[in-house]
Amino acid sequence: MLFRFLKSSDVKSSEITPENIYHNRREFIQASALLGIGAVALGLNIPQARADVLANITRSGTYDTDEKQTPYRAVTGYNNFYEFGTGKDDPARNAHTLRPRPWTVKVDGHVENPGDYDIDDLIRPHTLQERIYRMRCVEAWSMVIPWVGIPLADIINRLGPTSKAKYILFETLVDRKQMPGQSRRVIKWPYAEGLRMDEAMNPLTLMAVGLYGETLPNQNGAPLRLVVPWKYGFKGIKSIVRISFVKNRPRNSWKRLAPKEYGFFANVNPDVDHPRWTQANERRIGEFRRRDTLMFNGYGEEVAHMYSGMNLKKYF
Ligand SMILES: Nc1nc2c(c(=O)[nH]1)N[C@H]1C(S)=C(S)[C@@H](COP(=O)(O)O)O[C@H]1N2
Ligand SMILES: [Mo]
């Protein structure tokens, strides 16, 4: 059980991990070299132990939570990524087979600049930002993660959707060699997710390329994954290879699998329970007392206006 490792009082001072050196930039690179040791001690294969430190990250602080950040070992060791298995520790163990470079993202649909974009051409014109967000998984656990990414609106504006584009569809890579979990048909591959255009353009919506100042570990969705902090974690599609501007509400994997349990909107909502468990409270990874879940995961000020007049019990 990974939880065993997550109590901060358990961490020996000799055990250097990214989250306790993170706030000291000068020591970051040096200490990151030691990460490999920590990964081995955990018994996990964390390929990003090489700690590819991202340069030129800006910090506006505007949307950051100042809550305690979830330890790096939990953020990168307790994951949902069914392409690498359905167990929470499967992605950290298995995702080393994913090759995040070279990587091509297909942009198509109702857009002025469609094409097959090399990941680095997609990222390069933009400034990377750090965003410290709460993440609330639909399974009622949560984390606080310092993401690094680009506001999705910046990317969309450069791609130039036409007026016919009402939604965006995202798809994950399909490749059984790189993603061994895809030989089982637990979901219908590719994993797919979508957003309404106003949700995609909301300043909170981030296209992440890193976390804790490093490039994204494979298990967290390298090289490109969505982060939509007021929605349940499953909207945060990983290892994206397609961005499609569409007219109609796109399919999304979890709703397709179990439409009574998962909706398209998936806004965090303590008043709408999952049929099999409550959504009124959650367990912050690393803590033991459950905490109340906040409407829109606490981001109502930024996002509630997009849903005014909508019946959120019906459109869950
Ligand atoms: N392609 C893909 N993306 C995915 C998933 C997945 O299984 N496949 N799981 C989702 C779920 S349910 C959650 S909670 C988050 C977990 O992100 P994390 O592992 O980086 O915390 O990823 C989401 N994105
Ligand atoms: Mo999730």
Short mmCIF file of C-alpha atoms and ligand atoms in Angstrom, two decimals:
data_model
loop_
_atom_site.label_atom_id
_atom_site.label_comp_id
_atom_site.label_asym_id
_atom_site.label_seq_id
_atom_site.Cartn_x
_atom_site.Cartn_y
_atom_site.Cartn_z
CA MET A 1 0.00 0.00 0.00
CA LEU A 2 1.37 3.31 -1.07
CA PHE A 3 -0.42 5.21 1.68
CA ARG A 4 2.18 3.85 4.05
CA PHE A 5 4.71 6.24 2.54
CA LEU A 6 2.62 9.34 2.53
CA LYS A 7 2.71 10.63 6.09
CA SER A 8 5.21 13.48 6.10
CA SER A 9 6.33 12.63 9.63
CA ASP A 10 7.47 9.27 8.28
CA VAL A 11 9.90 10.85 5.87
CA LYS A 12 13.48 10.59 7.01
CA SER A 13 15.52 13.78 6.70
CA SER A 14 18.05 11.83 4.67
CA GLU A 15 15.40 11.04 2.09
CA ILE A 16 15.53 13.87 -0.43
CA THR A 17 12.41 14.15 -2.56
CA PRO A 18 11.40 16.82 -5.06
CA GLU A 19 8.71 18.42 -2.94
CA ASN A 20 11.03 19.29 -0.09
CA ILE A 21 13.75 20.71 -2.31
CA TYR A 22 11.34 22.20 -4.83
CA HIS A 23 11.20 25.61 -3.26
CA ASN A 24 14.93 26.02 -3.46
CA ARG A 25 15.70 26.46 -7.14
CA ARG A 26 19.47 26.57 -6.73
CA GLU A 27 19.57 23.15 -5.16
CA PHE A 28 16.91 21.71 -7.41
CA ILE A 29 19.04 20.30 -10.19
CA GLN A 30 21.62 18.90 -7.83
CA ALA A 31 19.03 17.24 -5.61
CA SER A 32 17.03 15.93 -8.53
CA ALA A 33 19.97 13.75 -9.45
CA LEU A 34 19.35 11.90 -6.22
CA LEU A 35 15.76 11.17 -7.14
CA GLY A 36 16.68 7.86 -8.71
CA ILE A 37 17.60 6.56 -5.30
CA GLY A 38 14.20 7.48 -3.89
CA ALA A 39 12.45 5.75 -6.75
CA VAL A 40 14.37 2.56 -6.21
CA ALA A 41 13.67 2.65 -2.49
CA LEU A 42 9.97 2.87 -3.27
CA GLY A 43 10.19 -0.14 -5.55
CA LEU A 44 8.73 1.88 -8.39
CA ASN A 45 10.10 2.41 -11.82
CA ILE A 46 9.83 6.17 -12.20
CA PRO A 47 11.51 6.90 -15.53
CA GLN A 48 11.54 10.66 -14.98
CA ALA A 49 13.99 10.15 -12.16
CA ARG A 50 16.29 11.87 -14.62
CA ALA A 51 14.37 15.04 -13.65
CA ASP A 52 14.17 16.99 -16.85
CA VAL A 53 13.90 20.45 -15.31
CA LEU A 54 11.75 22.90 -17.27
CA ALA A 55 13.12 26.36 -17.96
CA ASN A 56 11.40 29.77 -17.93
CA ILE A 57 8.34 29.00 -15.86
CA THR A 58 6.33 32.05 -14.84
CA ARG A 59 4.35 32.17 -11.61
CA SER A 60 1.45 34.58 -11.45
CA GLY A 61 -0.02 33.02 -8.33
CA THR A 62 -3.46 34.20 -9.41
CA TYR A 63 -5.17 30.83 -9.25
CA ASP A 64 -2.79 29.00 -6.93
CA THR A 65 -3.99 27.29 -3.79
CA ASP A 66 -1.66 27.68 -0.82
CA GLU A 67 -2.74 24.33 0.62
CA LYS A 68 -0.04 21.79 1.37
CA GLN A 69 1.21 20.18 -1.83
CA THR A 70 0.83 16.43 -2.18
CA PRO A 71 4.18 14.66 -1.95
CA TYR A 72 5.81 13.97 -5.31
CA ARG A 73 5.86 10.27 -4.56
CA ALA A 74 2.08 10.20 -4.31
CA VAL A 75 1.52 12.43 -7.34
CA THR A 76 3.71 10.13 -9.43
CA GLY A 77 3.07 6.83 -7.70
CA TYR A 78 -0.70 6.76 -7.16
CA ASN A 79 -2.33 7.23 -10.56
CA ASN A 80 -5.22 6.44 -12.81
CA PHE A 81 -4.03 5.64 -16.33
CA TYR A 82 -5.82 2.54 -17.60
CA GLU A 83 -3.56 2.30 -20.65
CA PHE A 84 -0.99 0.94 -18.17
CA GLY A 85 -3.29 -1.10 -15.95
CA THR A 86 -6.19 -0.46 -13.62
CA GLY A 87 -4.26 -0.57 -10.32
CA LYS A 88 -3.18 2.72 -8.78
CA ASP A 89 0.47 1.68 -8.78
CA ASP A 90 0.39 0.12 -12.26
CA PRO A 91 1.12 3.35 -14.18
CA ALA A 92 4.28 4.12 -12.19
CA ARG A 93 5.46 0.55 -12.72
CA ASN A 94 4.49 0.15 -16.37
CA ALA A 95 4.58 3.56 -18.07
CA HIS A 96 8.30 3.40 -18.83
CA THR A 97 7.38 1.91 -22.23
CA LEU A 98 5.75 5.18 -23.31
CA ARG A 99 7.95 7.29 -25.58
CA PRO A 100 6.96 10.96 -25.18
CA ARG A 101 9.33 12.14 -27.97
CA PRO A 102 9.01 12.39 -30.88
CA TRP A 103 5.30 13.10 -30.48
CA THR A 104 2.75 14.38 -32.96
CA VAL A 105 -0.58 16.00 -32.16
CA LYS A 106 -3.22 16.01 -34.87
CA VAL A 107 -5.35 19.17 -34.94
CA ASP A 108 -8.46 18.89 -37.07
CA GLY A 109 -12.13 19.83 -37.44
CA HIS A 110 -13.48 23.37 -37.55
CA VAL A 111 -10.17 25.20 -37.23
CA GLU A 112 -8.14 27.59 -39.36
CA ASN A 113 -4.77 25.97 -38.71
CA PRO A 114 -5.27 22.21 -38.83
CA GLY A 115 -2.32 19.89 -39.18
CA ASP A 116 0.01 17.41 -37.59
CA TYR A 117 1.99 19.38 -35.04
CA ASP A 118 5.21 18.26 -33.48
CA ILE A 119 4.70 18.59 -29.72
CA ASP A 120 7.57 21.06 -29.40
CA ASP A 121 6.17 23.29 -32.17
CA LEU A 122 2.86 23.27 -30.33
CA ILE A 123 4.49 24.30 -27.03
CA ARG A 124 7.36 26.58 -28.13
CA PRO A 125 5.50 29.84 -28.85
CA HIS A 126 4.01 29.88 -25.36
CA THR A 127 5.29 30.78 -21.92
CA LEU A 128 5.06 27.99 -19.38
CA GLN A 129 3.15 28.80 -16.23
CA GLU A 130 3.03 27.09 -12.89
CA ARG A 131 -0.45 26.47 -11.47
CA ILE A 132 -0.95 24.91 -8.06
CA TYR A 133 -4.35 23.27 -8.29
CA ARG A 134 -6.50 20.96 -6.23
CA MET A 135 -7.32 17.77 -8.12
CA ARG A 136 -10.45 15.85 -7.13
CA CYS A 137 -10.75 12.35 -8.50
CA VAL A 138 -14.24 10.95 -9.05
CA GLU A 139 -13.26 8.15 -6.67
CA ALA A 140 -13.35 10.71 -3.82
CA TRP A 141 -9.67 11.26 -3.20
CA SER A 142 -7.84 14.48 -3.91
CA MET A 143 -4.37 15.94 -4.27
CA VAL A 144 -2.71 19.35 -4.58
CA ILE A 145 -0.36 19.42 -7.53
CA PRO A 146 2.01 22.13 -8.82
CA TRP A 147 1.42 21.72 -12.55
CA VAL A 148 3.45 23.38 -15.29
CA GLY A 149 1.64 24.14 -18.50
CA ILE A 150 0.07 26.50 -20.97
CA PRO A 151 -3.43 27.92 -20.65
CA LEU A 152 -5.45 25.91 -23.17
CA ALA A 153 -6.97 29.21 -24.38
CA ASP A 154 -3.53 30.34 -25.60
CA ILE A 155 -3.15 27.19 -27.69
CA ILE A 156 -6.71 27.40 -29.00
CA ASN A 157 -6.30 31.04 -30.00
CA ARG A 158 -3.28 30.18 -32.11
CA LEU A 159 -5.06 27.26 -33.76
CA GLY A 160 -8.01 29.49 -34.64
CA PRO A 161 -11.30 27.62 -34.26
CA THR A 162 -14.10 28.76 -36.58
CA SER A 163 -17.57 29.73 -35.39
CA LYS A 164 -18.75 26.16 -36.07
CA ALA A 165 -16.52 24.82 -33.30
CA LYS A 166 -18.72 24.40 -30.22
CA TYR A 167 -16.77 21.69 -28.41
CA ILE A 168 -13.30 20.19 -28.38
CA LEU A 169 -12.58 16.47 -28.46
CA PHE A 170 -9.27 15.12 -27.14
CA GLU A 171 -7.90 11.63 -27.74
CA THR A 172 -5.10 9.64 -26.14
CA LEU A 173 -2.52 7.63 -28.08
CA VAL A 174 -3.45 4.09 -29.11
CA ASP A 175 -0.40 1.84 -29.30
CA ARG A 176 -0.40 -1.54 -27.61
CA LYS A 177 3.38 -1.72 -27.72
CA GLN A 178 3.76 1.47 -25.71
CA MET A 179 0.58 1.03 -23.69
CA PRO A 180 0.30 -2.61 -22.63
CA GLY A 181 -3.00 -2.01 -20.80
CA GLN A 182 -4.65 -1.48 -24.19
CA SER A 183 -4.54 -5.21 -24.92
CA ARG A 184 -7.41 -5.43 -22.44
CA ARG A 185 -10.63 -3.79 -23.52
CA VAL A 186 -11.47 -2.22 -20.15
CA ILE A 187 -12.56 0.85 -22.07
CA LYS A 188 -12.96 1.43 -25.76
CA TRP A 189 -9.65 2.90 -26.93
CA PRO A 190 -8.73 5.60 -27.56
CA TYR A 191 -9.51 7.23 -24.22
CA ALA A 192 -11.49 10.30 -25.22
CA GLU A 193 -12.63 13.45 -23.44
CA GLY A 194 -14.28 16.69 -24.39
CA LEU A 195 -15.00 20.21 -23.25
CA ARG A 196 -17.50 22.85 -24.29
CA MET A 197 -15.68 25.74 -25.98
CA ASP A 198 -16.25 28.17 -23.09
CA GLU A 199 -14.88 25.59 -20.64
CA ALA A 200 -11.85 25.05 -22.85
CA MET A 201 -11.27 28.83 -23.01
CA ASN A 202 -11.66 29.38 -19.27
CA PRO A 203 -8.41 30.78 -17.84
CA LEU A 204 -8.20 27.90 -15.33
CA THR A 205 -8.00 25.21 -18.02
CA LEU A 206 -4.41 24.12 -18.46
CA MET A 207 -2.57 22.00 -20.98
CA ALA A 208 0.08 20.54 -18.71
CA VAL A 209 3.57 19.56 -19.81
CA GLY A 210 5.10 19.20 -16.36
CA LEU A 211 4.72 19.03 -12.60
CA TYR A 212 6.95 19.97 -9.68
CA GLY A 213 9.12 21.91 -12.14
CA GLU A 214 9.94 18.84 -14.23
CA THR A 215 8.59 17.49 -17.50
CA LEU A 216 5.55 15.27 -16.97
CA PRO A 217 6.39 11.78 -15.76
CA ASN A 218 4.95 9.21 -18.17
CA GLN A 219 2.44 7.96 -15.59
CA ASN A 220 1.01 11.47 -15.29
CA GLY A 221 0.30 11.71 -19.01
CA ALA A 222 3.48 12.72 -20.82
CA PRO A 223 4.04 14.64 -22.92
CA LEU A 224 0.76 16.56 -22.88
CA ARG A 225 -2.30 16.22 -20.64
CA LEU A 226 -5.34 18.29 -19.79
CA VAL A 227 -5.98 19.73 -16.31
CA VAL A 228 -9.48 21.04 -15.56
CA PRO A 229 -9.43 21.70 -11.82
CA TRP A 230 -13.17 22.25 -11.22
CA LYS A 231 -14.04 18.90 -12.82
CA TYR A 232 -13.45 15.34 -11.70
CA GLY A 233 -10.02 13.99 -12.54
CA PHE A 234 -11.18 11.81 -15.42
CA LYS A 235 -11.65 14.92 -17.59
CA GLY A 236 -7.87 15.35 -17.39
CA ILE A 237 -7.05 13.22 -20.42
CA LYS A 238 -3.43 12.10 -20.71
CA SER A 239 -0.90 11.61 -23.51
CA ILE A 240 -2.99 13.55 -26.03
CA VAL A 241 -2.46 12.90 -29.75
CA ARG A 242 -5.55 14.58 -31.17
CA ILE A 243 -7.33 17.89 -30.63
CA SER A 244 -10.47 18.11 -32.69
CA PHE A 245 -12.78 21.12 -32.99
CA VAL A 246 -16.30 19.80 -33.38
CA LYS A 247 -19.89 20.94 -33.68
CA ASN A 248 -21.58 18.39 -31.45
CA ARG A 249 -20.96 17.27 -27.89
CA PRO A 250 -18.17 14.70 -28.19
CA ARG A 251 -18.11 11.25 -26.67
CA ASN A 252 -16.16 10.80 -23.46
CA SER A 253 -14.88 7.46 -22.31
CA TRP A 254 -16.35 7.19 -18.83
CA LYS A 255 -19.82 8.38 -19.80
CA ARG A 256 -19.81 5.91 -22.67
CA LEU A 257 -18.84 3.11 -20.32
CA ALA A 258 -21.33 3.92 -17.54
CA PRO A 259 -23.68 6.78 -18.46
CA LYS A 260 -25.59 6.58 -15.19
CA GLU A 261 -22.41 7.04 -13.20
CA TYR A 262 -20.40 9.56 -15.21
CA GLY A 263 -21.65 12.57 -17.12
CA PHE A 264 -20.19 14.80 -19.80
CA PHE A 265 -19.78 17.83 -17.54
CA ALA A 266 -18.31 16.02 -14.52
CA ASN A 267 -18.21 19.23 -12.48
CA VAL A 268 -17.16 18.53 -8.91
CA ASN A 269 -20.44 18.72 -7.00
CA PRO A 270 -20.91 17.61 -3.38
CA ASP A 271 -24.70 17.58 -3.92
CA VAL A 272 -24.69 14.99 -6.70
CA ASP A 273 -23.58 11.61 -5.41
CA HIS A 274 -22.11 8.91 -7.54
CA PRO A 275 -24.64 6.02 -7.54
CA ARG A 276 -22.19 3.88 -5.57
CA TRP A 277 -20.61 6.43 -3.19
CA THR A 278 -20.95 9.90 -1.77
CA GLN A 279 -19.32 12.89 -3.43
CA ALA A 280 -19.94 15.11 -0.37
CA ASN A 281 -16.50 14.51 1.06
CA GLU A 282 -13.08 13.32 0.03
CA ARG A 283 -9.78 12.02 1.29
CA ARG A 284 -6.82 14.25 0.56
CA ILE A 285 -3.97 11.86 -0.15
CA GLY A 286 -1.63 11.95 2.81
CA GLU A 287 -4.38 12.89 5.27
CA PHE A 288 -6.63 10.71 7.36
CA ARG A 289 -9.61 12.84 8.29
CA ARG A 290 -11.96 13.27 5.35
CA ARG A 291 -12.70 16.81 4.26
CA ASP A 292 -15.83 18.31 2.76
CA THR A 293 -15.86 18.52 -1.01
CA LEU A 294 -16.37 22.05 -2.33
CA MET A 295 -18.74 22.98 -5.15
CA PHE A 296 -16.73 23.20 -8.37
CA ASN A 297 -13.82 21.96 -6.24
CA GLY A 298 -13.59 25.47 -4.76
CA TYR A 299 -13.25 27.23 -8.13
CA GLY A 300 -16.82 28.58 -8.28
CA GLU A 301 -15.76 32.20 -8.54
CA GLU A 302 -13.97 31.45 -11.80
CA VAL A 303 -16.39 28.97 -13.35
CA ALA A 304 -19.91 29.07 -11.86
CA HIS A 305 -21.05 31.70 -14.39
CA MET A 306 -20.66 29.17 -17.19
CA TYR A 307 -23.41 27.00 -15.72
CA SER A 308 -25.94 29.60 -14.54
CA GLY A 309 -29.47 28.41 -15.20
CA MET A 310 -28.30 24.86 -15.89
CA ASN A 311 -29.76 21.97 -13.88
CA LEU A 312 -26.56 20.50 -12.51
CA LYS A 313 -28.35 17.44 -11.13
CA LYS A 314 -29.47 16.56 -14.64
CA TYR A 315 -26.30 17.64 -16.41
CA PHE A 316 -23.79 16.03 -14.07
N1 LIG B 1 -5.69 8.49 -21.20
C1 LIG B 1 -6.11 8.49 -19.94
N2 LIG B 1 -6.25 9.64 -19.28
C2 LIG B 1 -6.68 9.65 -17.99
C3 LIG B 1 -7.03 8.44 -17.33
C4 LIG B 1 -6.86 7.23 -18.05
O1 LIG B 1 -7.13 6.11 -17.56
N3 LIG B 1 -6.40 7.28 -19.35
N4 LIG B 1 -7.51 8.49 -16.03
C5 LIG B 1 -8.14 9.74 -15.61
C6 LIG B 1 -8.47 9.77 -14.18
S1 LIG B 1 -9.79 8.84 -13.68
C7 LIG B 1 -7.80 10.58 -13.30
S2 LIG B 1 -8.29 10.73 -11.68
C8 LIG B 1 -6.60 11.35 -13.72
C9 LIG B 1 -5.42 11.02 -12.82
O2 LIG B 1 -4.32 11.83 -13.13
P1 LIG B 1 -2.96 11.63 -12.34
O3 LIG B 1 -2.62 10.18 -12.37
O4 LIG B 1 -1.94 12.48 -13.03
O5 LIG B 1 -3.21 12.10 -10.93
O6 LIG B 1 -6.22 11.07 -15.06
C10 LIG B 1 -7.30 10.96 -15.99
N5 LIG B 1 -6.79 10.85 -17.34
MO MO B 2 -10.43 9.73 -11.58
#
